[in-house]
Short mmCIF file of N, CA and C in Angstrom, two decimals:
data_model
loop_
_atom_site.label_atom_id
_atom_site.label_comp_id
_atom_site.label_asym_id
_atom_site.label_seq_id
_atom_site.Cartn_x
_atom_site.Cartn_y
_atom_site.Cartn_z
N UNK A 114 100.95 115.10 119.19
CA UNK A 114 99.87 114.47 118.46
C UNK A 114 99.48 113.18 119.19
N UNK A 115 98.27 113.33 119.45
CA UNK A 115 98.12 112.27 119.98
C UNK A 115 96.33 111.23 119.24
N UNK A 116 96.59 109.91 118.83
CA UNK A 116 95.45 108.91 118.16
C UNK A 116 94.66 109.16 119.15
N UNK A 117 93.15 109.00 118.98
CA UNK A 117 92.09 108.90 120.04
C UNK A 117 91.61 107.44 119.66
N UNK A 118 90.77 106.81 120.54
CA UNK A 118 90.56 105.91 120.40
C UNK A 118 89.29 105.74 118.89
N UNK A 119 89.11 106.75 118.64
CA UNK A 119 88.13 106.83 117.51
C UNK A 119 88.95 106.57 116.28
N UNK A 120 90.18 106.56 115.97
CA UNK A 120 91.01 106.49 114.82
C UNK A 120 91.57 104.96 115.17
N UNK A 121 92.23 104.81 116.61
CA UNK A 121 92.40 103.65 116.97
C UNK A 121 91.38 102.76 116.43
N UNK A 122 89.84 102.80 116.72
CA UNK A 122 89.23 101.56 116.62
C UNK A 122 88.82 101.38 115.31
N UNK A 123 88.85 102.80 114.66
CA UNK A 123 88.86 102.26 113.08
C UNK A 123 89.65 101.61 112.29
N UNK A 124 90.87 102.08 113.01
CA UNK A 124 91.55 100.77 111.59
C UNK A 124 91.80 99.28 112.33
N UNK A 125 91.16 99.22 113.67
CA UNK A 125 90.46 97.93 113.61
C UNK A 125 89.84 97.37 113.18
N UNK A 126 88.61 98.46 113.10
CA UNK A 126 87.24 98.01 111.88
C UNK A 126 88.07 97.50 110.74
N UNK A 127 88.38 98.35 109.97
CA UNK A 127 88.75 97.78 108.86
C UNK A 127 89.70 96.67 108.37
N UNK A 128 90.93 96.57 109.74
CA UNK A 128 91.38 95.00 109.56
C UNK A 128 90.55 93.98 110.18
N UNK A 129 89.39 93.93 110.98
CA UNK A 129 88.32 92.94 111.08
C UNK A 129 87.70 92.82 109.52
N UNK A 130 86.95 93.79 109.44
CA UNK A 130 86.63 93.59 108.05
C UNK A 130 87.47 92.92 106.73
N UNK A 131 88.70 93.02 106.86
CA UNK A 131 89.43 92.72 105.44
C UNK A 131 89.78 91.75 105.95
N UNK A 132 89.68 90.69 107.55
CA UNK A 132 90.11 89.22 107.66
C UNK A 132 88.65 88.42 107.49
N UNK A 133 87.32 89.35 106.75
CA UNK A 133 86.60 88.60 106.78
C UNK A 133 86.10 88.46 105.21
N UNK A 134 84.79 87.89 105.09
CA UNK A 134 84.52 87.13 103.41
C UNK A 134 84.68 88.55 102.92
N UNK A 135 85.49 88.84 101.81
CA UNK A 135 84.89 90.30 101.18
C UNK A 135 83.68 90.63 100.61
N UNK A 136 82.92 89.48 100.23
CA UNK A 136 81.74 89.35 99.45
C UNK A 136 80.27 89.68 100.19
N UNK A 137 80.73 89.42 101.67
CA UNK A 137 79.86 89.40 102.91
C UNK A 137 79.73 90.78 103.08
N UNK A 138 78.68 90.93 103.86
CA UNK A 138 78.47 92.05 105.01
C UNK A 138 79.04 91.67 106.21
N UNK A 139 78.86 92.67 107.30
CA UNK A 139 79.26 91.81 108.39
C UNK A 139 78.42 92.70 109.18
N UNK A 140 78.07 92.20 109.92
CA UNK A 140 77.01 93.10 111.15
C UNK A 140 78.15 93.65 112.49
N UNK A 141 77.51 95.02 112.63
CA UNK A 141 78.00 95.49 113.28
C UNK A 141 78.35 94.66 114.73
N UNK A 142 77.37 94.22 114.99
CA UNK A 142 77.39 93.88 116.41
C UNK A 142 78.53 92.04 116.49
N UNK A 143 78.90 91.85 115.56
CA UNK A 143 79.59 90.61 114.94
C UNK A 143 81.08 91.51 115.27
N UNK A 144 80.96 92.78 114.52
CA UNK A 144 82.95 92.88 114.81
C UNK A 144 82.52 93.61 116.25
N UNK A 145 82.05 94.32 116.78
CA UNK A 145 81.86 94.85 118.28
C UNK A 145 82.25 93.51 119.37
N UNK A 146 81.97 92.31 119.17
CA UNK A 146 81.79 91.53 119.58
C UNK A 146 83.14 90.75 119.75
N UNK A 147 83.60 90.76 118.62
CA UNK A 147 85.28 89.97 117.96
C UNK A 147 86.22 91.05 118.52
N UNK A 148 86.16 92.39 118.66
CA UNK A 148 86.99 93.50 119.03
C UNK A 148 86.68 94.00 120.15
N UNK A 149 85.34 93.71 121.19
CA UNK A 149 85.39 94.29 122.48
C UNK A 149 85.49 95.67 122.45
N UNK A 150 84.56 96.06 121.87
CA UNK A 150 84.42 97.50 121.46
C UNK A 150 83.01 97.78 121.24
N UNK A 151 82.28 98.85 122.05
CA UNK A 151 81.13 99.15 122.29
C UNK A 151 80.35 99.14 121.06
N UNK A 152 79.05 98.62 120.84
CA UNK A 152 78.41 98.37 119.44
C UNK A 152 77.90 99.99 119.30
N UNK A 153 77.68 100.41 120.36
CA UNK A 153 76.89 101.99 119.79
C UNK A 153 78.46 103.22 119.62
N UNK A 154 79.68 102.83 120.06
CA UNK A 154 80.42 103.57 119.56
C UNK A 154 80.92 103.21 118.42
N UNK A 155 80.84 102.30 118.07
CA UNK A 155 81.40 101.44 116.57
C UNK A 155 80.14 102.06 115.44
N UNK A 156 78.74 102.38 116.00
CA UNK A 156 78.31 103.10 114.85
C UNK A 156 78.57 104.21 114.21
N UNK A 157 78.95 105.24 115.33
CA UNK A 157 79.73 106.77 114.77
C UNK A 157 80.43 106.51 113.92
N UNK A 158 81.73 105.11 114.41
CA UNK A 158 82.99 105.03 113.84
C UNK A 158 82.26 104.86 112.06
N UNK A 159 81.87 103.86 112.56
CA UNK A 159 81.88 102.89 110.75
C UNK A 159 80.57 104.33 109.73
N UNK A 160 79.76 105.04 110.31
CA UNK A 160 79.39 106.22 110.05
C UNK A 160 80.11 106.76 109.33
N UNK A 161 81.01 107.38 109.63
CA UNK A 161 82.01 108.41 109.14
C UNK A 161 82.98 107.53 107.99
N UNK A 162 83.42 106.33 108.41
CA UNK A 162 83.67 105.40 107.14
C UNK A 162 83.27 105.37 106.39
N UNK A 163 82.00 105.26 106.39
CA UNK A 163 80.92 104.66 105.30
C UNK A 163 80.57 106.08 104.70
N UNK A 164 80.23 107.36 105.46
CA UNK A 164 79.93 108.60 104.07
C UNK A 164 81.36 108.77 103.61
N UNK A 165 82.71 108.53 103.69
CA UNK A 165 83.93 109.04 103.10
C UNK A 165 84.32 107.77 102.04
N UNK A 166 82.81 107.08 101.77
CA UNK A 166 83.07 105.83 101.00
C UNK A 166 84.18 105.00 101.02
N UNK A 167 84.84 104.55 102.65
CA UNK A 167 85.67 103.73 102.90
C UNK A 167 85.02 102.16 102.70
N UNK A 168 84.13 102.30 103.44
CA UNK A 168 83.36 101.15 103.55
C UNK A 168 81.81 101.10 103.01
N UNK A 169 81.30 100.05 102.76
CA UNK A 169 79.99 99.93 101.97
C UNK A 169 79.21 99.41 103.06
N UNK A 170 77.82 100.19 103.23
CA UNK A 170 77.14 99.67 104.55
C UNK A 170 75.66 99.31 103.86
N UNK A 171 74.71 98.73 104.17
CA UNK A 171 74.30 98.02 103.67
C UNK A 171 73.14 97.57 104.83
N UNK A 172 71.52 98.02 104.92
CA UNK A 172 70.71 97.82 106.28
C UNK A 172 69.73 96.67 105.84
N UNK A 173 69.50 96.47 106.63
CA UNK A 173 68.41 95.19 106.77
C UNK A 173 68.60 94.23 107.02
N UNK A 174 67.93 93.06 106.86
CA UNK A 174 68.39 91.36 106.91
C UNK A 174 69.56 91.00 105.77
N UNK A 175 70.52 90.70 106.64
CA UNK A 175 71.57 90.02 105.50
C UNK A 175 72.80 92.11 105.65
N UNK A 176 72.24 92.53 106.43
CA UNK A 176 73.25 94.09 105.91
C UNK A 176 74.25 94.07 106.99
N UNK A 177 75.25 94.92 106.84
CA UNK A 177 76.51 95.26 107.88
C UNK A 177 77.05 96.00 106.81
N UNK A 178 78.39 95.23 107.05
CA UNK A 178 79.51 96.39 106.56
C UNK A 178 80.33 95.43 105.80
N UNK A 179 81.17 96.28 104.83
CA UNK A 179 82.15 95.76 104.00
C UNK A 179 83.22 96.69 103.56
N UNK A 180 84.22 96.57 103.27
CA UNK A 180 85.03 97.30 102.65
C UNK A 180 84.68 97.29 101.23
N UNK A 181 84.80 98.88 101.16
CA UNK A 181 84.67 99.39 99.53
C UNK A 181 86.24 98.77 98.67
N UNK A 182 87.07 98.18 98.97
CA UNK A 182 87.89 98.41 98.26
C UNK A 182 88.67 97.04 99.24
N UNK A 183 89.81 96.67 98.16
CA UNK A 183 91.05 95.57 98.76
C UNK A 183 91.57 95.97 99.55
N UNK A 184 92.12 95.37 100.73
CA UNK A 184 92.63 95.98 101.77
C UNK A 184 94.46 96.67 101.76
N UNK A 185 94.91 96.49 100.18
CA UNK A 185 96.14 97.13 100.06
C UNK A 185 95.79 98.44 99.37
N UNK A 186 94.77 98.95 98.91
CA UNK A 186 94.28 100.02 98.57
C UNK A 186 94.21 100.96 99.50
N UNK A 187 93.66 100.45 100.93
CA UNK A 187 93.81 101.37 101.60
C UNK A 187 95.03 101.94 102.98
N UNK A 188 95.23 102.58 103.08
CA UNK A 188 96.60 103.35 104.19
C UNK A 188 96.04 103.74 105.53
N UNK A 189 96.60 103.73 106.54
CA UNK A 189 96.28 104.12 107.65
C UNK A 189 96.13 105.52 107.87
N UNK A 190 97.32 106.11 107.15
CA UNK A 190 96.70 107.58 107.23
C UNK A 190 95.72 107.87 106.35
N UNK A 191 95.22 107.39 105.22
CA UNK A 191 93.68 107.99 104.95
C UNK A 191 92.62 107.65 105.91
N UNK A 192 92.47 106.11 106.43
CA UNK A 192 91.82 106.07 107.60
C UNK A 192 91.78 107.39 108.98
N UNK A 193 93.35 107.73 109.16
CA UNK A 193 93.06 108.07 110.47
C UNK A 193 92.65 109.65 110.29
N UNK A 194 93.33 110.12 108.77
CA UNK A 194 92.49 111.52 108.32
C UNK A 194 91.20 111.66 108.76
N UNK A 195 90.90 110.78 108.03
CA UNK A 195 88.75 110.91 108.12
C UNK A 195 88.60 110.62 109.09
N UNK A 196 88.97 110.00 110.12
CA UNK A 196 88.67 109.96 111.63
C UNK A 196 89.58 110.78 112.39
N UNK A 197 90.10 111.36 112.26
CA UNK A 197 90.76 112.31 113.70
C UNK A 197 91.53 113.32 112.87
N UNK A 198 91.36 113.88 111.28
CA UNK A 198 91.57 114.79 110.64
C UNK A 198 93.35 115.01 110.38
N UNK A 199 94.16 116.58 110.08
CA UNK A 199 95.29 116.48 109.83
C UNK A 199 95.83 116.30 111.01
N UNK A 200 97.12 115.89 110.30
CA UNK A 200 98.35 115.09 111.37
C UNK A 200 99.28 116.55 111.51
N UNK A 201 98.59 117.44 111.23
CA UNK A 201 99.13 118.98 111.07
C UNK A 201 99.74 119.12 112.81
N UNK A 202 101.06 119.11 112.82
CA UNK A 202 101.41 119.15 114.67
C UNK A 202 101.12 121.12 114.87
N UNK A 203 100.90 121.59 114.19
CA UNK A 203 100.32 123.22 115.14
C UNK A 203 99.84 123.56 113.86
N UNK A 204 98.63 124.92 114.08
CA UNK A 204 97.55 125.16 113.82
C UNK A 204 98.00 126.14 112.78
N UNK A 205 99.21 126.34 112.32
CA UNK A 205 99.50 126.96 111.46
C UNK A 205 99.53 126.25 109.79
N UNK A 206 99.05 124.65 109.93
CA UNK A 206 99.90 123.93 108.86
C UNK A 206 98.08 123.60 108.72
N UNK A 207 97.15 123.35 109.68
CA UNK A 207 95.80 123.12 109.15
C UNK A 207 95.43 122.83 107.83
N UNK A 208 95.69 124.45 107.51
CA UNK A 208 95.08 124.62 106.07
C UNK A 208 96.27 125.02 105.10
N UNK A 209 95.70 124.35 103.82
CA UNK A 209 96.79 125.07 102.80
C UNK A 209 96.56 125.87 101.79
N UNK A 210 96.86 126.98 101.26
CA UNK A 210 98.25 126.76 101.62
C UNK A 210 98.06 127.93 103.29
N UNK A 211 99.07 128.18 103.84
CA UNK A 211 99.50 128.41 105.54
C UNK A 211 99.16 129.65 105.20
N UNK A 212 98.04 130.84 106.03
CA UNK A 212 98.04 131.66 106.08
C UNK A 212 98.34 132.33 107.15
N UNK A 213 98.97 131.80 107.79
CA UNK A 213 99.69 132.70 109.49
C UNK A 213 100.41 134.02 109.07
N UNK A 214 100.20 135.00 109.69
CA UNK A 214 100.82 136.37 109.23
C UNK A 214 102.56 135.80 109.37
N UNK A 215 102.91 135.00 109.81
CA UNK A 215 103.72 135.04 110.36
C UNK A 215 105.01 133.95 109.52
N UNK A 216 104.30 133.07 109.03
CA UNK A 216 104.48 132.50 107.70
C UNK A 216 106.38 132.50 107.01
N UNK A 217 106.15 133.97 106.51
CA UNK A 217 107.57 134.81 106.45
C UNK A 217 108.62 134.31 106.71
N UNK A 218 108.27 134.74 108.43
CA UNK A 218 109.44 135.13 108.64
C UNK A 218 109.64 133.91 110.48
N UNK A 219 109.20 133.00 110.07
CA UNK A 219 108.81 132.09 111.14
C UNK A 219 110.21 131.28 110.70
N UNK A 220 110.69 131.43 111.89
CA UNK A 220 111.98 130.44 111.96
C UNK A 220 111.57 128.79 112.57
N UNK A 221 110.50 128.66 113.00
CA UNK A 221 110.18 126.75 113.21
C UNK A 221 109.30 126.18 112.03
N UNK A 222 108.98 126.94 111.26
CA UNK A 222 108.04 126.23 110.49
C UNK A 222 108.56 125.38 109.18
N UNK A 223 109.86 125.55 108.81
CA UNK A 223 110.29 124.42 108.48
C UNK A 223 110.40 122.86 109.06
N UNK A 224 110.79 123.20 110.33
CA UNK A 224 110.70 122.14 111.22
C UNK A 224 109.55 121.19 111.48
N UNK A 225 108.45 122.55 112.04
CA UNK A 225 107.07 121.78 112.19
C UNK A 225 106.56 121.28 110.46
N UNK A 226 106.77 121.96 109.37
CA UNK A 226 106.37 120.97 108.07
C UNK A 226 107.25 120.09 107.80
N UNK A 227 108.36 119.40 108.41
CA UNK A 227 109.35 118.62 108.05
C UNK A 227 108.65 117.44 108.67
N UNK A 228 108.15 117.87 110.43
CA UNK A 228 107.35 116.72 110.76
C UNK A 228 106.24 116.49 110.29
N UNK A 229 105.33 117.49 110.16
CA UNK A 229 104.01 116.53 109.67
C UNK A 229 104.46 115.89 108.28
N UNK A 230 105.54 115.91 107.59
CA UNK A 230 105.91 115.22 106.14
C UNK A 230 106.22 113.42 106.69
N UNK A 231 107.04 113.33 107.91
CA UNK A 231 107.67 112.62 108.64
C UNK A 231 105.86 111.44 108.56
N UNK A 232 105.31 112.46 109.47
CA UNK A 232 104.17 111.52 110.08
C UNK A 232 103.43 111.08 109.15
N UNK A 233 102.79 112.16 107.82
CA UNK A 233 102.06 111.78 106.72
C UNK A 233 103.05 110.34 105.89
N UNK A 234 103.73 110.78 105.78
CA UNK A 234 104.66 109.52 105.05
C UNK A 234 104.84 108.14 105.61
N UNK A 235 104.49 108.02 106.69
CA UNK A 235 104.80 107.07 107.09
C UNK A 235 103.35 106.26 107.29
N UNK A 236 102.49 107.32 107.96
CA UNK A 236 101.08 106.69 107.99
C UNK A 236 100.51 106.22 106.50
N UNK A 237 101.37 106.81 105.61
CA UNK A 237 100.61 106.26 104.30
C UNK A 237 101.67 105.66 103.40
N UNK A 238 102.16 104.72 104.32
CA UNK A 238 102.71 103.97 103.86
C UNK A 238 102.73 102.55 104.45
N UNK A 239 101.81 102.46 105.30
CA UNK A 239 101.15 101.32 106.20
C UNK A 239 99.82 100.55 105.38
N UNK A 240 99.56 99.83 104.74
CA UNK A 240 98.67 99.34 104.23
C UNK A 240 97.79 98.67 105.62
N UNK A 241 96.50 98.86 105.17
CA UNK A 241 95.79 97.29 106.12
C UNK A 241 95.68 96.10 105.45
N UNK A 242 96.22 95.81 104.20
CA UNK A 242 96.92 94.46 104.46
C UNK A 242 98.31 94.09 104.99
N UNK A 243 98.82 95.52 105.33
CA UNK A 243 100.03 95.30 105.84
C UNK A 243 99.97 94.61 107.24
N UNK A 244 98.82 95.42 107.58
CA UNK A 244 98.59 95.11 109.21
C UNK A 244 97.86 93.68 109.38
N UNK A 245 97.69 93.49 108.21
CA UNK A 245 97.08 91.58 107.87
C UNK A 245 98.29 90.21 108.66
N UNK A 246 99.79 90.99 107.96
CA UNK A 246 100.56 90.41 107.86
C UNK A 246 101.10 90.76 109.13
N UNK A 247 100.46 90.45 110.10
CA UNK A 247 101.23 90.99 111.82
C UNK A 247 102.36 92.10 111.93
N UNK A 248 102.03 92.77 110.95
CA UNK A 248 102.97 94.12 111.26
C UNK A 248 104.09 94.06 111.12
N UNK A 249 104.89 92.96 110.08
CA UNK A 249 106.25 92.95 109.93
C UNK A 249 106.87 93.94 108.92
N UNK A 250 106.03 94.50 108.17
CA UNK A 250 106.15 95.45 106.86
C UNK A 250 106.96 96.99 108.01
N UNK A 251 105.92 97.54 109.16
CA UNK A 251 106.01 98.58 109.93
C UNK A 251 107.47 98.43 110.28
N UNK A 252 107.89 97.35 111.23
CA UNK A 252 109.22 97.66 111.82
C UNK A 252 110.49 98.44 110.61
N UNK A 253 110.14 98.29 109.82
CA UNK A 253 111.54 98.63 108.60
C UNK A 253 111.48 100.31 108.54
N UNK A 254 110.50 101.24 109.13
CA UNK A 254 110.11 102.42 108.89
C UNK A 254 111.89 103.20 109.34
N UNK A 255 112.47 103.82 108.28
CA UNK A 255 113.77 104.63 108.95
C UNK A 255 113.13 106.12 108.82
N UNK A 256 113.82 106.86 109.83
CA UNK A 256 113.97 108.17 110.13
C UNK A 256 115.04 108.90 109.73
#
């Protein structure tokens, strides 16, 4: 499994956004600017935010972006869902429930659902106000 930079730069967006006024908008080209991150790829990003009603977007004079919600409301793995989809490690776990013929009598697929439990659990258990707090919450994660 591997993050693309499209999941990467979103939950940038959204800890730029939640270190800024909540009451505000913020213009795109304001966090592109603070994050060094292309303003026309930051529109796809905050796009796909904004229809999965992560964020509240808002056009014209005075418009940008805001978070729909407090920033302990939201988890990294719902972020990185809606941007780079399941954390499903093979194509058998996609959808649920698993329709692989194979399902049965598959001797790894405990394994492979043990990890994506591993990865889901942990990604949603990362707040972005966690990530407010320089990431001291993350190091405690046991295996």
């Amino acid at each position: 499994m591997k993050i693309s930079t499209k999941g990467r730069y979103a939950i940038r967006v959204m800890v730029d956004l939640a270190e800024q006024n909540p009451d505000s908008f913020i213009t795109l080209m304001d966090i592109a600017e603070r994050q060094g991150i292309s303003e026309k790829y930051l529109e796809s990003i905050v796009s796909v935010l904004s229809k999965n009603d992560i964020l509240i977007s808002m056009r014209g004079k005075g418009g940008g972006y805001k978070l729909a919600r407090q920033p302990e409301e939201y988890t990294v793995g719902e972020i990185l869902r809606v941007t780079e989809g399941s954390f499903a490690p093979v194509a058998c776990l996609e959808k649920k429930p698993n329709r692989c013929v194979n399902a049965t009598g598959c001797k790894t697929l405990k394994m492979w659902e043990g990890f994506e439990k591993v990865i889901n659990e942990y990604f949603d258990n990362i707040t972005i106000a966690d990530l407010l707090s320089d990431g001291q919450v993350i190091d405690n994660y046991v295996i």
